Amino acid sequence: MAEPWKRTENGGMMPAMRRPLLTLLATALLLAGCGGRVQVPTPLHLALVTNSDQRLDNDLREDFQNRLKLVERGLLRIHPEATVQVAIYPVDQLLAAIQRRSRAGLEPDLLFVNGDTALTLLRDGLVVPYPASPELLQSFEPSMLERVRDPQGRLAGLPLMVQTQVGCFNRRQVPEPPRNLDDLLRLSASGRPVGLSVEAVELVWSAGSLGAVPALIQTLKGQPLSQANQQALVGWLAWLQQAGGQQRVMFFANQQEAIAAFLAGQVAWIPCSSVNLGMIRRHLGSNLGVAPLPDGPGEQRAAPFNRLRVIALGRHSSGNARRLALAFARFSANPLSQRTMTMGSLTVLPANRFVNLPLQSSQQLQAMHTALDQGRQTNALAALIHGNDGRLPQVQTLFTRLVFGEATPPATAEALVQLLQPKR
Amino acid sequence: MSDLLLQVLSWLSYIERPTVLLQLLIVLAVVAVVAVCRLSRRRRWIQGPLALAMPHLGQLLIGLACLVLAVGGQPFGLALLLALLWLGWSALGLLQRLMLRWLPEREVHRLDTRLIRPLYLLAAALLLISEVDSLSSLAVIPLGQLMGVRLSTEKVFHALLVIYLVLVGCGPPAAGIAWLLQRALGMSDGSRKATELMLRYTVVGLGLVAVAVNLGLNTTALIAVAGGLSVGLGFGIKEVFSNFVSGLWLLFEGSVRPGEVLMIDGDPCEVRRLGLRATLLWRDRDNAELLIPNQTFFTEATTTYTASDRMRRSQVSVGAAYHHDPATVIALLEATALAVPRVLPMPAPKALLQSYGDFAINYTLRFWITNPMDNGGICSEVNQAIWAAFQAHGIVIPFPQQVQYELPWPPQDPHTPPGSGA
């Protein structure tokens, strides 16, 4: 057997000796690096989720990252070792992916998701309750916090921002946005096509305009409908059917199709989520007009389904990552960061109630703020039925049959009540 | 690109999590145990049923560890996934054995190493990546631009995958279609192989065009690039392109196709494969494989025995003593050739008196054989049969005889016979 220190004919050491030596050297260098003054970056893994009306592409990814950079830059001043790595999930893949990753202990440190999704994740044990201090909770409206508390009172995530539902119109075709539902139908009658999606959460705003939100809340609570609420519910559905009968009101299978038609100039007005405004503006430029959703013909206000975005904590983060995750969440929720995020993109509103926004500076911001105000009536609704509720596709089927005239408003109302009432 | 690299590097930080570290340590420990056990089995320290169960011991141990982790409420998905991937890898061996029932060993080996195992590794890598990141998110990360088209990770990945699958995976389907065509049209084996090769080139060509279109490359730009390339080809890679075009030409012409027999340096060689750059030939004499650039066949004269048919006229030469009647010898030679099994009876063997030599009359025996590659062996058989026939009929094969004597010095009387001692 060759002696380990023996040199070969060409002067090199035996391979058997050389390999352990190199390994030892590499390990020593690595340890020296770790133990020295070199600061090892700590990646913070953040999972973001798209909405159902968003298509995951590079533009959306850059949008997310640009918004994130506004917070990250500030965080780096306090925690220079932190780096944020983003993984974006389409909404329909998130739950399965987080379940799988959590089973392996590899779920992200932070999840930036809708409030109802965070509640589902908490219920399934995929995130930990957010340990917010009472001082921090003071920054949010109690109704907002209620949307992210589970029945045990645990907080599924820290509210960060609100994505509002507004009306988008093409200024070349629509000089003045419709203020109420009558205006909207007049607009379509005057030859400017209006686009609506039959997805339940995208149509709820019109229930507010026709006073049917209390009926929906009563139904979801399992309470019998009063005569007035019954009438309001049928009235709302009758309006939807009437709209479906209009030549220039187009109903789309989903919101993505409605947006695509709007960008192609096929429709002049659609309800849209504020997070899509950046993308739409890139296509339409200054022709994009943004206004609050039309209220009812009477006193009733539109009830946009505003999405509350929260930041939730993964279960298996290391101590270091958890410390940074909490710092990141706290930093994101402070008024300065919230204001920077809002003013940087003009597509979301802050969840922190102490943020002062220059509403007069932007019509878009004003419309979003009005939507936030209008949407207060749907907070209770949002707490009762989540955006990922399994009944919503069936509601969509009912709406589709209704707008194509295959079912009458009273029959649809009855089916809707049966579907939404909690099963005893 | 830097975005993607940063993302990939950030995955390493998951090791910092104690639960992940624990799973990895379990898997590493089991791998180490299995390695030691394999060594023990090789050195016959372990025998009997335990030795038989050894190949799946690792997966079993990881499975048990996962069970313990699950009972303890700890994450176990990573360890389980690694164990399942390991098990799947072992199962590929079974699949290989199963395929051997229907396919030749060489094909199975090629399929296994070039298609099945690489695809398995790719699927495993994607599964592992989906444990630490979102594939949908990684897919949209831009890697750069090509001819004004932004290339995302997904586009590049799909393009590479399709190109690989087309290059590697189109062989068996092309062979299958060529076989069907042979059955339907009654083509020769050589034509079948040529058809197979042309089908492969066609599929590869279409695949490359499809990839370019899928990437969104501008066709005008592609034509411009092709124009530029043609100039480049004229100078830079002239030889490579020349060989490629020569190969295609030979294939269409049908003069050099797999199965053909060509004479290379005086030896019959069988064409095994017509490649993009070179042709692979097999020489029976020493079992050598010759790799000859395609343009050699395109520019130089080549002798083939299989252009119109596979028959070859061969010949052997032999000498017989002067005192034998040439007519008898010729008849005997022809009868002898006819008696050799691998010599064709028709056209009949023909013996000829070639010349009058110094010590023998030289004859040539010409005969026909079916396979040019068998020439050497058949000539040997004929030569042996001639020797036996001559022996039986008392015909002598003379050989030159020389008488050597010593010349005395100084020269003696020329009338005195040498060696008289006088």
mmCIF file of N, CA and C in Angstrom, chain A residues 42-43 45 56-59 61-62 65 85-90 93 97 100-109 315-321, chain B residues 3 6-7 9-11 13-14 16-20 23 73-78 127-128 130-138 140-142 150:
data_model
loop_
_atom_site.group_PDB
_atom_site.id
_atom_site.type_symbol
_atom_site.label_atom_id
_atom_site.label_comp_id
_atom_site.label_asym_id
_atom_site.label_seq_id
_atom_site.Cartn_x
_atom_site.Cartn_y
_atom_site.Cartn_z
ATOM 1 N N THR A 42 -28.993 36.770 5.566
ATOM 2 C CA THR A 42 -30.063 35.860 5.982
ATOM 3 C C THR A 42 -31.248 36.045 5.062
ATOM 4 N N PRO A 43 -31.460 35.096 4.158
ATOM 5 C CA PRO A 43 -32.609 35.262 3.259
ATOM 6 C C PRO A 43 -33.917 35.059 4.013
ATOM 7 N N HIS A 45 -37.649 34.211 3.308
ATOM 8 C CA HIS A 45 -38.451 33.676 2.207
ATOM 9 C C HIS A 45 -39.883 34.167 2.343
ATOM 10 N N LEU A 56 -49.946 35.434 -13.696
ATOM 11 C CA LEU A 56 -48.570 35.483 -13.208
ATOM 12 C C LEU A 56 -47.612 35.556 -14.398
ATOM 13 N N ASP A 57 -47.040 36.727 -14.596
ATOM 14 C CA ASP A 57 -46.021 36.888 -15.636
ATOM 15 C C ASP A 57 -44.925 37.800 -15.092
ATOM 16 N N ASN A 58 -43.963 38.096 -15.938
ATOM 17 C CA ASN A 58 -42.830 38.865 -15.434
ATOM 18 C C ASN A 58 -43.230 40.281 -15.033
ATOM 19 N N ASP A 59 -44.217 40.854 -15.724
ATOM 20 C CA ASP A 59 -44.666 42.212 -15.366
ATOM 21 C C ASP A 59 -45.228 42.218 -13.949
ATOM 22 N N ARG A 61 -44.562 40.048 -11.625
ATOM 23 C CA ARG A 61 -43.464 39.764 -10.698
ATOM 24 C C ARG A 61 -42.678 41.047 -10.412
ATOM 25 N N GLU A 62 -42.426 41.819 -11.475
ATOM 26 C CA GLU A 62 -41.679 43.068 -11.282
ATOM 27 C C GLU A 62 -42.504 44.061 -10.465
ATOM 28 N N GLN A 65 -42.177 43.048 -6.924
ATOM 29 C CA GLN A 65 -40.826 43.288 -6.403
ATOM 30 C C GLN A 65 -40.568 44.771 -6.206
ATOM 31 N N GLN A 85 -36.338 37.053 -0.418
ATOM 32 C CA GLN A 85 -36.509 36.246 -1.635
ATOM 33 C C GLN A 85 -37.995 35.943 -1.808
ATOM 34 N N VAL A 86 -38.487 36.220 -3.001
ATOM 35 C CA VAL A 86 -39.931 36.129 -3.219
ATOM 36 C C VAL A 86 -40.292 34.910 -4.061
ATOM 37 N N ALA A 87 -41.331 34.217 -3.637
ATOM 38 C CA ALA A 87 -41.913 33.147 -4.457
ATOM 39 C C ALA A 87 -43.381 33.507 -4.641
ATOM 40 N N ILE A 88 -43.815 33.583 -5.887
ATOM 41 C CA ILE A 88 -45.205 33.981 -6.154
ATOM 42 C C ILE A 88 -46.005 32.738 -6.543
ATOM 43 N N TYR A 89 -47.149 32.581 -5.906
ATOM 44 C CA TYR A 89 -48.018 31.440 -6.208
ATOM 45 C C TYR A 89 -49.337 31.920 -6.806
ATOM 46 N N PRO A 90 -49.807 31.258 -7.851
ATOM 47 C CA PRO A 90 -51.183 31.538 -8.296
ATOM 48 C C PRO A 90 -52.141 31.117 -7.180
ATOM 49 N N GLN A 93 -53.052 27.531 -6.457
ATOM 50 C CA GLN A 93 -51.996 26.558 -6.119
ATOM 51 C C GLN A 93 -51.467 26.741 -4.709
ATOM 52 N N ALA A 97 -49.555 23.922 -2.211
ATOM 53 C CA ALA A 97 -48.096 24.104 -2.150
ATOM 54 C C ALA A 97 -47.633 24.323 -0.712
ATOM 55 N N ARG A 100 -47.769 21.087 1.255
ATOM 56 C CA ARG A 100 -46.670 20.180 0.908
ATOM 57 C C ARG A 100 -45.357 20.679 1.518
ATOM 58 N N ARG A 101 -45.122 21.970 1.389
ATOM 59 C CA ARG A 101 -43.862 22.514 1.901
ATOM 60 C C ARG A 101 -43.824 22.477 3.419
ATOM 61 N N SER A 102 -44.969 22.691 4.043
ATOM 62 C CA SER A 102 -44.994 22.678 5.508
ATOM 63 C C SER A 102 -44.734 21.269 6.036
ATOM 64 N N ARG A 103 -45.232 20.264 5.298
ATOM 65 C CA ARG A 103 -44.991 18.873 5.714
ATOM 66 C C ARG A 103 -43.497 18.567 5.700
ATOM 67 N N ALA A 104 -42.753 19.262 4.841
ATOM 68 C CA ALA A 104 -41.305 19.045 4.771
ATOM 69 C C ALA A 104 -40.541 20.026 5.654
ATOM 70 N N GLY A 105 -41.251 20.944 6.298
ATOM 71 C CA GLY A 105 -40.580 21.954 7.126
ATOM 72 C C GLY A 105 -39.933 23.032 6.270
ATOM 73 N N LEU A 106 -40.373 23.167 5.021
ATOM 74 C CA LEU A 106 -39.724 24.088 4.088
ATOM 75 C C LEU A 106 -40.643 25.219 3.633
ATOM 76 N N GLU A 107 -41.674 25.516 4.416
ATOM 77 C CA GLU A 107 -42.578 26.580 3.983
ATOM 78 C C GLU A 107 -41.898 27.943 4.152
ATOM 79 N N PRO A 108 -42.409 28.968 3.462
ATOM 80 C CA PRO A 108 -41.770 30.289 3.560
ATOM 81 C C PRO A 108 -41.863 30.867 4.972
ATOM 82 N N ASP A 109 -40.960 31.824 5.238
ATOM 83 C CA ASP A 109 -40.978 32.455 6.562
ATOM 84 C C ASP A 109 -42.180 33.385 6.691
ATOM 85 N N ARG A 315 -44.555 28.237 9.859
ATOM 86 C CA ARG A 315 -44.430 27.503 11.122
ATOM 87 C C ARG A 315 -42.995 27.177 11.512
ATOM 88 N N HIS A 316 -42.173 26.810 10.523
ATOM 89 C CA HIS A 316 -40.899 26.186 10.891
ATOM 90 C C HIS A 316 -39.679 27.067 10.658
ATOM 91 N N SER A 317 -39.856 28.377 10.694
ATOM 92 C CA SER A 317 -38.700 29.262 10.480
ATOM 93 C C SER A 317 -37.652 29.050 11.560
ATOM 94 N N SER A 318 -36.376 29.302 11.210
ATOM 95 C CA SER A 318 -35.322 29.257 12.229
ATOM 96 C C SER A 318 -35.493 30.488 13.119
ATOM 97 N N GLY A 319 -34.830 30.468 14.262
ATOM 98 C CA GLY A 319 -34.961 31.585 15.207
ATOM 99 C C GLY A 319 -34.573 32.910 14.578
ATOM 100 N N ASN A 320 -33.488 32.870 13.817
ATOM 101 C CA ASN A 320 -32.977 34.068 13.167
ATOM 102 C C ASN A 320 -33.982 34.609 12.137
ATOM 103 N N ALA A 321 -34.510 33.673 11.343
ATOM 104 C CA ALA A 321 -35.454 34.079 10.296
ATOM 105 C C ALA A 321 -36.751 34.593 10.908
ATOM 106 N N ASP B 3 -31.028 37.239 -10.915
ATOM 107 C CA ASP B 3 -32.197 36.996 -10.067
ATOM 108 C C ASP B 3 -32.333 35.512 -9.784
ATOM 109 N N LEU B 6 -29.528 34.237 -7.461
ATOM 110 C CA LEU B 6 -29.765 34.633 -6.071
ATOM 111 C C LEU B 6 -30.857 33.770 -5.447
ATOM 112 N N GLN B 7 -31.891 33.532 -6.246
ATOM 113 C CA GLN B 7 -33.006 32.723 -5.752
ATOM 114 C C GLN B 7 -32.515 31.316 -5.404
ATOM 115 N N LEU B 9 -29.455 30.327 -4.731
ATOM 116 C CA LEU B 9 -28.548 30.341 -3.573
ATOM 117 C C LEU B 9 -29.324 30.470 -2.257
ATOM 118 N N SER B 10 -30.436 31.200 -2.319
ATOM 119 C CA SER B 10 -31.190 31.425 -1.079
ATOM 120 C C SER B 10 -31.811 30.131 -0.543
ATOM 121 N N TRP B 11 -31.952 29.124 -1.387
ATOM 122 C CA TRP B 11 -32.534 27.857 -0.918
ATOM 123 C C TRP B 11 -31.652 27.207 0.146
ATOM 124 N N SER B 13 -30.381 28.447 2.598
ATOM 125 C CA SER B 13 -30.651 28.922 3.959
ATOM 126 C C SER B 13 -31.676 28.043 4.682
ATOM 127 N N TYR B 14 -32.397 27.222 3.961
ATOM 128 C CA TYR B 14 -33.367 26.340 4.629
ATOM 129 C C TYR B 14 -32.664 25.339 5.550
ATOM 130 N N GLU B 16 -30.653 25.959 7.630
ATOM 131 C CA GLU B 16 -30.549 26.566 8.963
ATOM 132 C C GLU B 16 -31.682 26.100 9.879
ATOM 133 N N ARG B 17 -32.773 25.655 9.293
ATOM 134 C CA ARG B 17 -33.920 25.208 10.106
ATOM 135 C C ARG B 17 -33.616 23.854 10.737
ATOM 136 N N PRO B 18 -33.798 23.749 12.052
ATOM 137 C CA PRO B 18 -33.470 22.472 12.716
ATOM 138 C C PRO B 18 -34.265 21.292 12.148
ATOM 139 N N THR B 19 -35.515 21.521 11.793
ATOM 140 C CA THR B 19 -36.346 20.408 11.305
ATOM 141 C C THR B 19 -35.851 19.896 9.949
ATOM 142 N N VAL B 20 -35.365 20.820 9.141
ATOM 143 C CA VAL B 20 -34.835 20.425 7.817
ATOM 144 C C VAL B 20 -33.512 19.708 7.992
ATOM 145 N N GLN B 23 -33.975 16.133 9.091
ATOM 146 C CA GLN B 23 -34.367 15.219 8.006
ATOM 147 C C GLN B 23 -33.174 14.881 7.121
ATOM 148 N N GLY B 73 -44.970 14.678 15.562
ATOM 149 C CA GLY B 73 -45.479 15.975 15.074
ATOM 150 C C GLY B 73 -44.426 16.818 14.399
ATOM 151 N N GLN B 74 -43.371 16.167 13.921
ATOM 152 C CA GLN B 74 -42.296 16.917 13.255
ATOM 153 C C GLN B 74 -42.436 16.787 11.736
ATOM 154 N N PRO B 75 -41.937 17.766 10.990
ATOM 155 C CA PRO B 75 -41.994 17.653 9.519
ATOM 156 C C PRO B 75 -41.156 16.459 9.035
ATOM 157 N N PHE B 76 -41.677 15.768 8.037
ATOM 158 C CA PHE B 76 -40.968 14.594 7.529
ATOM 159 C C PHE B 76 -41.016 14.518 5.996
ATOM 160 N N GLY B 77 -41.693 15.489 5.386
ATOM 161 C CA GLY B 77 -41.932 15.432 3.942
ATOM 162 C C GLY B 77 -40.670 15.359 3.097
ATOM 163 N N LEU B 78 -39.629 16.079 3.520
ATOM 164 C CA LEU B 78 -38.402 16.098 2.727
ATOM 165 C C LEU B 78 -37.738 14.722 2.739
ATOM 166 N N LEU B 127 -39.329 18.332 -8.570
ATOM 167 C CA LEU B 127 -40.066 18.045 -7.328
ATOM 168 C C LEU B 127 -39.368 18.670 -6.132
ATOM 169 N N LEU B 128 -38.044 18.535 -6.108
ATOM 170 C CA LEU B 128 -37.291 19.101 -4.981
ATOM 171 C C LEU B 128 -37.370 20.630 -4.983
ATOM 172 N N SER B 130 -39.808 22.387 -6.151
ATOM 173 C CA SER B 130 -41.152 22.820 -5.742
ATOM 174 C C SER B 130 -41.336 22.726 -4.226
ATOM 175 N N GLU B 131 -40.416 22.021 -3.557
ATOM 176 C CA GLU B 131 -40.471 21.973 -2.095
ATOM 177 C C GLU B 131 -39.945 23.255 -1.454
ATOM 178 N N VAL B 132 -39.124 23.983 -2.201
ATOM 179 C CA VAL B 132 -38.511 25.181 -1.614
ATOM 180 C C VAL B 132 -38.897 26.475 -2.321
ATOM 181 N N ASP B 133 -39.582 26.353 -3.446
ATOM 182 C CA ASP B 133 -39.909 27.568 -4.194
ATOM 183 C C ASP B 133 -41.149 27.328 -5.055
ATOM 184 N N SER B 134 -41.593 28.390 -5.695
ATOM 185 C CA SER B 134 -42.745 28.276 -6.586
ATOM 186 C C SER B 134 -42.245 28.139 -8.024
ATOM 187 N N LEU B 135 -42.571 27.021 -8.654
ATOM 188 C CA LEU B 135 -42.112 26.804 -10.030
ATOM 189 C C LEU B 135 -42.723 27.843 -10.967
ATOM 190 N N SER B 136 -43.984 28.216 -10.684
ATOM 191 C CA SER B 136 -44.649 29.215 -11.538
ATOM 192 C C SER B 136 -43.917 30.544 -11.467
ATOM 193 N N SER B 137 -43.416 30.844 -10.286
ATOM 194 C CA SER B 137 -42.711 32.106 -10.090
ATOM 195 C C SER B 137 -41.334 32.066 -10.754
ATOM 196 N N LEU B 138 -40.641 30.933 -10.593
ATOM 197 C CA LEU B 138 -39.310 30.802 -11.210
ATOM 198 C C LEU B 138 -39.432 30.845 -12.730
ATOM 199 N N VAL B 140 -41.170 32.603 -14.671
ATOM 200 C CA VAL B 140 -41.291 33.907 -15.348
ATOM 201 C C VAL B 140 -40.047 34.783 -15.188
ATOM 202 N N ILE B 141 -39.058 34.284 -14.439
ATOM 203 C CA ILE B 141 -37.846 35.096 -14.267
ATOM 204 C C ILE B 141 -37.134 35.241 -15.617
ATOM 205 N N PRO B 142 -36.836 36.479 -16.030
ATOM 206 C CA PRO B 142 -36.189 36.649 -17.344
ATOM 207 C C PRO B 142 -34.706 36.265 -17.288
ATOM 208 N N ARG B 150 -37.658 38.515 -25.225
ATOM 209 C CA ARG B 150 -37.262 38.299 -23.833
ATOM 210 C C ARG B 150 -37.434 36.818 -23.501
#
